[in-house]
XYZ file of N, CA and C in Angstrom:
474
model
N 27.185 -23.206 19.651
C 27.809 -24.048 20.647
C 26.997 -24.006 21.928
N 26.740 -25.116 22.528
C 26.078 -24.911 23.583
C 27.273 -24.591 24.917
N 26.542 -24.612 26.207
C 27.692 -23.986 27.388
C 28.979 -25.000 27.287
N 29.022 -26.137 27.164
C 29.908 -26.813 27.080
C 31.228 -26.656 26.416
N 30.933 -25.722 25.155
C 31.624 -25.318 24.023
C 31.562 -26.455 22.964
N 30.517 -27.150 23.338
C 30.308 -28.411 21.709
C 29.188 -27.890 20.725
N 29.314 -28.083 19.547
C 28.400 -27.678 18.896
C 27.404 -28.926 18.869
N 25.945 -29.066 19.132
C 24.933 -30.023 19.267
C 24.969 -30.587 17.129
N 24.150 -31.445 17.165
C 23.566 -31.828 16.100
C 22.685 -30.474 15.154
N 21.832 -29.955 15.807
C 20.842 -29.598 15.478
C 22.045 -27.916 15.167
N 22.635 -27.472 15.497
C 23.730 -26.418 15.160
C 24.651 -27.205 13.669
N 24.747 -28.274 13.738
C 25.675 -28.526 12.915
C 24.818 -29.043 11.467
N 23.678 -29.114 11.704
C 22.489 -29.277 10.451
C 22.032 -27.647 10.309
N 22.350 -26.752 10.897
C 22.080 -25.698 10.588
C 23.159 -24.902 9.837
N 24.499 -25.127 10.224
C 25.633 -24.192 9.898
C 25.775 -25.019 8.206
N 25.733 -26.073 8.217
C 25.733 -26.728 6.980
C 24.918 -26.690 6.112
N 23.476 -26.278 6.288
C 22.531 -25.584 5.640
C 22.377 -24.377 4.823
N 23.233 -23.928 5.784
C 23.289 -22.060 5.667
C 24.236 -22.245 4.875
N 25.268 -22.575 4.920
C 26.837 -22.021 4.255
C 26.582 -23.070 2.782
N 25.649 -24.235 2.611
C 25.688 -24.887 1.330
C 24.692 -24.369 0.919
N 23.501 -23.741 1.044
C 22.584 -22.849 0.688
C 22.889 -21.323 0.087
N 23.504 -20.792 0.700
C 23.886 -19.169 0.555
C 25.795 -19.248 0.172
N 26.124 -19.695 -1.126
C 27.696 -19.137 -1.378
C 28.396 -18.140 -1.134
N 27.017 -17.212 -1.461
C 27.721 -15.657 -0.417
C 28.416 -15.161 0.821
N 27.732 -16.155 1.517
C 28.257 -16.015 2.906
C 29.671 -16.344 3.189
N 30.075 -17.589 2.613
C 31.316 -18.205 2.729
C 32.353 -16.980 2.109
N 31.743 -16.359 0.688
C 33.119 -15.243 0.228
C 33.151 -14.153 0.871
N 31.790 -13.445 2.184
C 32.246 -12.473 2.937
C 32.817 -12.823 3.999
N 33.014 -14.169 4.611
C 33.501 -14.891 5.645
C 32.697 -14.725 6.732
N 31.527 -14.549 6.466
C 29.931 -14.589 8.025
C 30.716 -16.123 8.328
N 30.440 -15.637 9.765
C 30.832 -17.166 10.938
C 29.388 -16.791 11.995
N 28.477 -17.904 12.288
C 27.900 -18.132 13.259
C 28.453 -19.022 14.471
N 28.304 -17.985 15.667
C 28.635 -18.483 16.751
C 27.486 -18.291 17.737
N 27.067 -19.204 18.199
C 26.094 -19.681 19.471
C 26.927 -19.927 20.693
N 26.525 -18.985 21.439
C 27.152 -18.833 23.112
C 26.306 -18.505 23.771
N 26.171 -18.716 25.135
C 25.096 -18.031 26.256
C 23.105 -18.208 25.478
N 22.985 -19.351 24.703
C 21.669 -19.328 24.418
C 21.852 -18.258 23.560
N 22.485 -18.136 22.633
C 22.164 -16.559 22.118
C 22.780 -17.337 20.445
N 22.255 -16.598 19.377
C 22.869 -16.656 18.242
C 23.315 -15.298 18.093
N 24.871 -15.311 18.032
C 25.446 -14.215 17.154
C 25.593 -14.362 16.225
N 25.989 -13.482 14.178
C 26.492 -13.954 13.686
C 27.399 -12.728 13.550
N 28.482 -13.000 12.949
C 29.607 -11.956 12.869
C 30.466 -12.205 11.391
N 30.345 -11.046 11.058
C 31.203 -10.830 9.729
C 32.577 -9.781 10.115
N 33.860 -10.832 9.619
C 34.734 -10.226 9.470
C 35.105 -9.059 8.773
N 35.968 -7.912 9.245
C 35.997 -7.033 8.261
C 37.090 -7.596 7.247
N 36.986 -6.616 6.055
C 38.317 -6.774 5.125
C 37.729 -5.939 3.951
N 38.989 -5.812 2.961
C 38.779 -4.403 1.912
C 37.323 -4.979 0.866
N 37.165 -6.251 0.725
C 36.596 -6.290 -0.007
C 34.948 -6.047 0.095
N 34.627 -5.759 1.412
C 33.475 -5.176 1.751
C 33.039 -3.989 1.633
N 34.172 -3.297 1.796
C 33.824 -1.399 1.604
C 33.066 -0.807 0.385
N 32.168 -0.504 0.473
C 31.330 0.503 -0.419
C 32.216 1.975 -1.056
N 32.061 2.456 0.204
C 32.731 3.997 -0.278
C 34.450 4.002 0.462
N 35.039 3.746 -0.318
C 36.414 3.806 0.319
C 36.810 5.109 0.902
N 36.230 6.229 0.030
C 36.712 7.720 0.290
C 36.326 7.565 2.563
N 34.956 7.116 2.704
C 34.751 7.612 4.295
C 35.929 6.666 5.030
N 35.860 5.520 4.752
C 35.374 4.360 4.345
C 34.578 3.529 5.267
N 33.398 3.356 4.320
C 32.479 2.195 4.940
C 31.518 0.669 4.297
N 31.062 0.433 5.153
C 31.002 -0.711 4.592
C 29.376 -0.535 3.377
N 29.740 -1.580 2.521
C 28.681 -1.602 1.597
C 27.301 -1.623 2.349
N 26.103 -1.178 1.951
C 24.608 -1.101 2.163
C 24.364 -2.624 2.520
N 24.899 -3.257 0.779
C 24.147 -4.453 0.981
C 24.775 -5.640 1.422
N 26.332 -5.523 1.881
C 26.836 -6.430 2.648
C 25.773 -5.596 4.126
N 25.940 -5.011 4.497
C 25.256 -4.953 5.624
C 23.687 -5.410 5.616
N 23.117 -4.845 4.639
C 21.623 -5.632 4.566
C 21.776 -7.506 4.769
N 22.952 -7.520 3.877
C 22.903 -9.423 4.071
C 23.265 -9.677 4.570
N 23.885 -9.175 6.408
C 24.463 -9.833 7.629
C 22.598 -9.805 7.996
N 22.083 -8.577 7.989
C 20.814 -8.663 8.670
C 19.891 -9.623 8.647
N 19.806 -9.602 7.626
C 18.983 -10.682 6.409
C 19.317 -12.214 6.793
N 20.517 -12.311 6.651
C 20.820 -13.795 7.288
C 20.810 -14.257 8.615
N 20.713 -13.187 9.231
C 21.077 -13.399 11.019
C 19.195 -13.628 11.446
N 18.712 -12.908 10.698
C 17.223 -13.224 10.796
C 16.757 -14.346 10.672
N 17.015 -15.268 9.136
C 17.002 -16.444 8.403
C 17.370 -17.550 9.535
N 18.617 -17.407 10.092
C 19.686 -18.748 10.655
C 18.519 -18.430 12.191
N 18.427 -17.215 12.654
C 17.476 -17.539 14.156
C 16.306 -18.414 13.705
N 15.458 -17.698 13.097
C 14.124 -18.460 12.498
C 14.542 -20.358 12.662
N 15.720 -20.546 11.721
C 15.903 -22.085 11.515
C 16.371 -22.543 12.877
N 16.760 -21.826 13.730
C 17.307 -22.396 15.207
C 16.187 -22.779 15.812
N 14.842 -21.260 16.055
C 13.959 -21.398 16.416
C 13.302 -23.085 16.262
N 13.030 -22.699 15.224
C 12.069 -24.356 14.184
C 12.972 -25.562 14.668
N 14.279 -25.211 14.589
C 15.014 -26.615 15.015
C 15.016 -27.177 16.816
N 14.547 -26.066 17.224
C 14.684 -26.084 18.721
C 13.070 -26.436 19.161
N 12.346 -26.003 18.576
C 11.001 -25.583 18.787
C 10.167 -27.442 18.692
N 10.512 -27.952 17.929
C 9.452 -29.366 17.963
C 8.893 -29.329 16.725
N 8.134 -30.333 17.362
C 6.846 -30.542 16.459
C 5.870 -29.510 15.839
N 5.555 -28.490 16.804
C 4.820 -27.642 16.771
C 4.970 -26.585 15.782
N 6.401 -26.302 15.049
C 6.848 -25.797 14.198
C 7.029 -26.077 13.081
N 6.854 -27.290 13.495
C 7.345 -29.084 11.885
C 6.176 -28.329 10.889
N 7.110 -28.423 9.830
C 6.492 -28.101 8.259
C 6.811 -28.994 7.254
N 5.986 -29.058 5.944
C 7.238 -30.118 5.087
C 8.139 -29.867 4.413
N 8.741 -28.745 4.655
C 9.808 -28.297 4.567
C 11.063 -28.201 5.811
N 10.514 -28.019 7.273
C 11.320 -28.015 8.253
C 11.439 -29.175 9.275
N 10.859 -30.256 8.608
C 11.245 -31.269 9.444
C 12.750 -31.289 9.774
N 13.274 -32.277 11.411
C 14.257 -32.277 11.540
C 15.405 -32.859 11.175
N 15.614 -32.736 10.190
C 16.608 -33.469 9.436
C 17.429 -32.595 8.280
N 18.473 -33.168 7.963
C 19.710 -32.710 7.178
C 18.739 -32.439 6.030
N 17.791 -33.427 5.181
C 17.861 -33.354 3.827
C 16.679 -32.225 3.805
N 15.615 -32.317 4.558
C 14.363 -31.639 4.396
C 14.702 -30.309 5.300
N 15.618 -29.601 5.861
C 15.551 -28.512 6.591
C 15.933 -27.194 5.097
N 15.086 -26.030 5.359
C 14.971 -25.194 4.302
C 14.751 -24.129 5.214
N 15.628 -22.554 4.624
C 15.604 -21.607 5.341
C 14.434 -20.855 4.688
N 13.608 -19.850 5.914
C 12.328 -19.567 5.382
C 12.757 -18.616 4.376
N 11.235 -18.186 4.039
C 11.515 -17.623 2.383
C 11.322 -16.024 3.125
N 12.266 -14.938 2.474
C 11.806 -13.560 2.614
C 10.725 -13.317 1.976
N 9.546 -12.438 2.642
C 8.645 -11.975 2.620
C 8.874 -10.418 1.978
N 9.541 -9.657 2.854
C 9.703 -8.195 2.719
C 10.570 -8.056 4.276
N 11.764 -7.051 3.769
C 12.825 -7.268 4.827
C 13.438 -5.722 4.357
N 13.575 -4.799 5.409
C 13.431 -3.223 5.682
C 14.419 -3.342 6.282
N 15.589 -1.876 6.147
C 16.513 -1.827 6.733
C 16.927 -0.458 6.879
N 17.107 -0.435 8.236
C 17.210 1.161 8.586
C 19.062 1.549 9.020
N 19.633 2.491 8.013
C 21.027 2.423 8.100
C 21.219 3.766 9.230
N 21.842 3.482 10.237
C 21.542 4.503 11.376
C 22.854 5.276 11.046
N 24.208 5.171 10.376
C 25.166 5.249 10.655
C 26.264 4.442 9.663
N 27.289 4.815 9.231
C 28.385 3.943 8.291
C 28.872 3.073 9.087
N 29.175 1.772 8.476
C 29.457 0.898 8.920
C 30.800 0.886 8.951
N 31.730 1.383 9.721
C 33.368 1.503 9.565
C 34.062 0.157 9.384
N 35.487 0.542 8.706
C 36.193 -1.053 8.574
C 36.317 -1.946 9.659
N 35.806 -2.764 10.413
C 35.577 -3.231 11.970
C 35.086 -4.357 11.667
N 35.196 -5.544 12.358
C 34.379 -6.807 12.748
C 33.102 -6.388 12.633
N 31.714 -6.759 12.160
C 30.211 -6.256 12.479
C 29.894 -7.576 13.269
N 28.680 -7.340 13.458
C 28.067 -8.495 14.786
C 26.900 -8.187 14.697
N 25.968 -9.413 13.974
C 24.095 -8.967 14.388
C 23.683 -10.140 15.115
N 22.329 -9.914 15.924
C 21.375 -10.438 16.260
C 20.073 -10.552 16.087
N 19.261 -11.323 16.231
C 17.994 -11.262 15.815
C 16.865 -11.499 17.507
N 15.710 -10.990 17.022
C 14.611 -11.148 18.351
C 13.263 -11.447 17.137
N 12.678 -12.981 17.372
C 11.743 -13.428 17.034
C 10.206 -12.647 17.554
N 9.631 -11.685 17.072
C 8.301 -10.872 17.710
C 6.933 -11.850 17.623
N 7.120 -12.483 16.085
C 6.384 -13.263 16.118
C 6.090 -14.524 15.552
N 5.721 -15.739 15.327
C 6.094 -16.874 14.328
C 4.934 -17.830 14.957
N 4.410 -18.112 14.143
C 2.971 -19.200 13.388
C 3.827 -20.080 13.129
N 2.588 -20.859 12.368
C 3.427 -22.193 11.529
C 3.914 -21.826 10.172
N 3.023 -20.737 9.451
C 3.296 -20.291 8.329
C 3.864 -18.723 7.920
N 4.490 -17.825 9.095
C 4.488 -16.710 8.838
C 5.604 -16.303 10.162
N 6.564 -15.815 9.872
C 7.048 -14.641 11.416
C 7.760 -13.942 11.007
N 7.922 -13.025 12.055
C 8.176 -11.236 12.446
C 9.263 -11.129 13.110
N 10.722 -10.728 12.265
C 11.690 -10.445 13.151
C 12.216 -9.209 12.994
N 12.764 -9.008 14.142
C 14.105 -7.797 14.389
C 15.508 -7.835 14.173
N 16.054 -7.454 13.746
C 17.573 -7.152 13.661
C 18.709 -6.573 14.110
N 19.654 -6.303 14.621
C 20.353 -5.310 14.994
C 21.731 -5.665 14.817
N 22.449 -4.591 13.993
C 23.571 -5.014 13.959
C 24.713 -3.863 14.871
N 25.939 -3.916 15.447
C 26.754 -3.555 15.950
C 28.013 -3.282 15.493
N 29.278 -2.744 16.103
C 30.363 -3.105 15.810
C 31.098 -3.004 16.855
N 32.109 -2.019 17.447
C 32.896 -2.079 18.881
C 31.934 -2.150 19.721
N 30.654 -1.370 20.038
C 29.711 -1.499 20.821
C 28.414 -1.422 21.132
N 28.117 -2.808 21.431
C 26.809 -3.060 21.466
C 25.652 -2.513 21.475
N 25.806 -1.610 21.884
C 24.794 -0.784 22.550
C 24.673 0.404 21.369
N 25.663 0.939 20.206
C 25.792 1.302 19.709
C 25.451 0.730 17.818
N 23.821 0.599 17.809
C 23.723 0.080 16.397
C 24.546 0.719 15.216
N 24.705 0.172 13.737
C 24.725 0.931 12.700
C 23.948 0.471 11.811
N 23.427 -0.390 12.008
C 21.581 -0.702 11.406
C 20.838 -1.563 12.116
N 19.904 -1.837 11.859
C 18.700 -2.271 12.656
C 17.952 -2.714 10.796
N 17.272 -4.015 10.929
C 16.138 -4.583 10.225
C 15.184 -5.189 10.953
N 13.606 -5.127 9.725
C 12.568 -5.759 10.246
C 12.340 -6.664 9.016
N 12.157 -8.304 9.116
C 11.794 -9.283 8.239
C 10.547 -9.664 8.506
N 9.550 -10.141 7.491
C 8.887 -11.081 7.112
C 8.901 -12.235 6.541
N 8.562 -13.319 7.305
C 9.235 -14.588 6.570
C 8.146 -15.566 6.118
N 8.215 -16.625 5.415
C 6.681 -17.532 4.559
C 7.685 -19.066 5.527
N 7.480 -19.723 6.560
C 7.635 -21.069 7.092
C 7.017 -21.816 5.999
N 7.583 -22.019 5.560
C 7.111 -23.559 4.303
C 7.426 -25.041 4.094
């Protein structure tokens, strides 16, 4: 959403991308929200995420795939925001030809259990070509400042 609280075009060719692309997302209930120039994405908690019920926390790889995707959806904001200069024949700006980049190799460092809680990641673009970029990850839960993982992606712009 931009400051206004409207979601632009170029958000609404993205959220429709993502969620008809990745089925997964829709059954853990990931919601992307754009506020303040910023992409958050945030996954609701609920039982069906928990890994180890005994601590209880959340699964590895639901947490790897908030990371993973929060990486993916910046990248496509980036490219969608970015111009020409980013245009691929795959990322032109449009509904039919927009494609989320391809994982390369994507590392994930679990600092901590992910307790039953709302999670919340972000991403920071380090680096991006026309054919290649380097992101960061970080995910949260009550507080920000307080990770319970952190990823690094490699992505193929195609």
């Amino acid at each position: 959403m931009n400051r206004s609280g409207t979601v632009n075009f170029k958000e609404q060719i993205l959220y429709k991308q993502v969620f008809e692309g990745i089925p997964y997302l829709k059954l853990l209930g990931v919601k992307l929200d754009f506020t303040n120039d910023e992409l958050r994405v945030s996954l609701p908690y609920s039982e069906q995420i928990i890994g180890n019920p005994d601590l209880p926390a959340i699964h590895g790889g639901v947490t790897a795939s908030l990371l993973e995707i929060t990486a993916r959806v910046t990248l496509c904001l980036k490219i969608l925001s970015a111009g020409p200069q980013y245009e691929t024949k795959s990322t032109i700006l449009s509904e039919q030809d927009l494609e989320l980049p391809k994982t390369i190799s994507f590392y994930v460092d679990y600092l901590r259990s992910g307790k039953p809680l709302d999670s919340f990641a972000r991403a920071k673009i380090y680096r991006m070509g026309r054919r290649y970029a380097s992101v960061q990850v970080e995910a949260w839960q009550d507080d920000r400042s307080r990770m319970f993982a952190q990823g690094t992606g490699h992505f193929l712009l195609i």
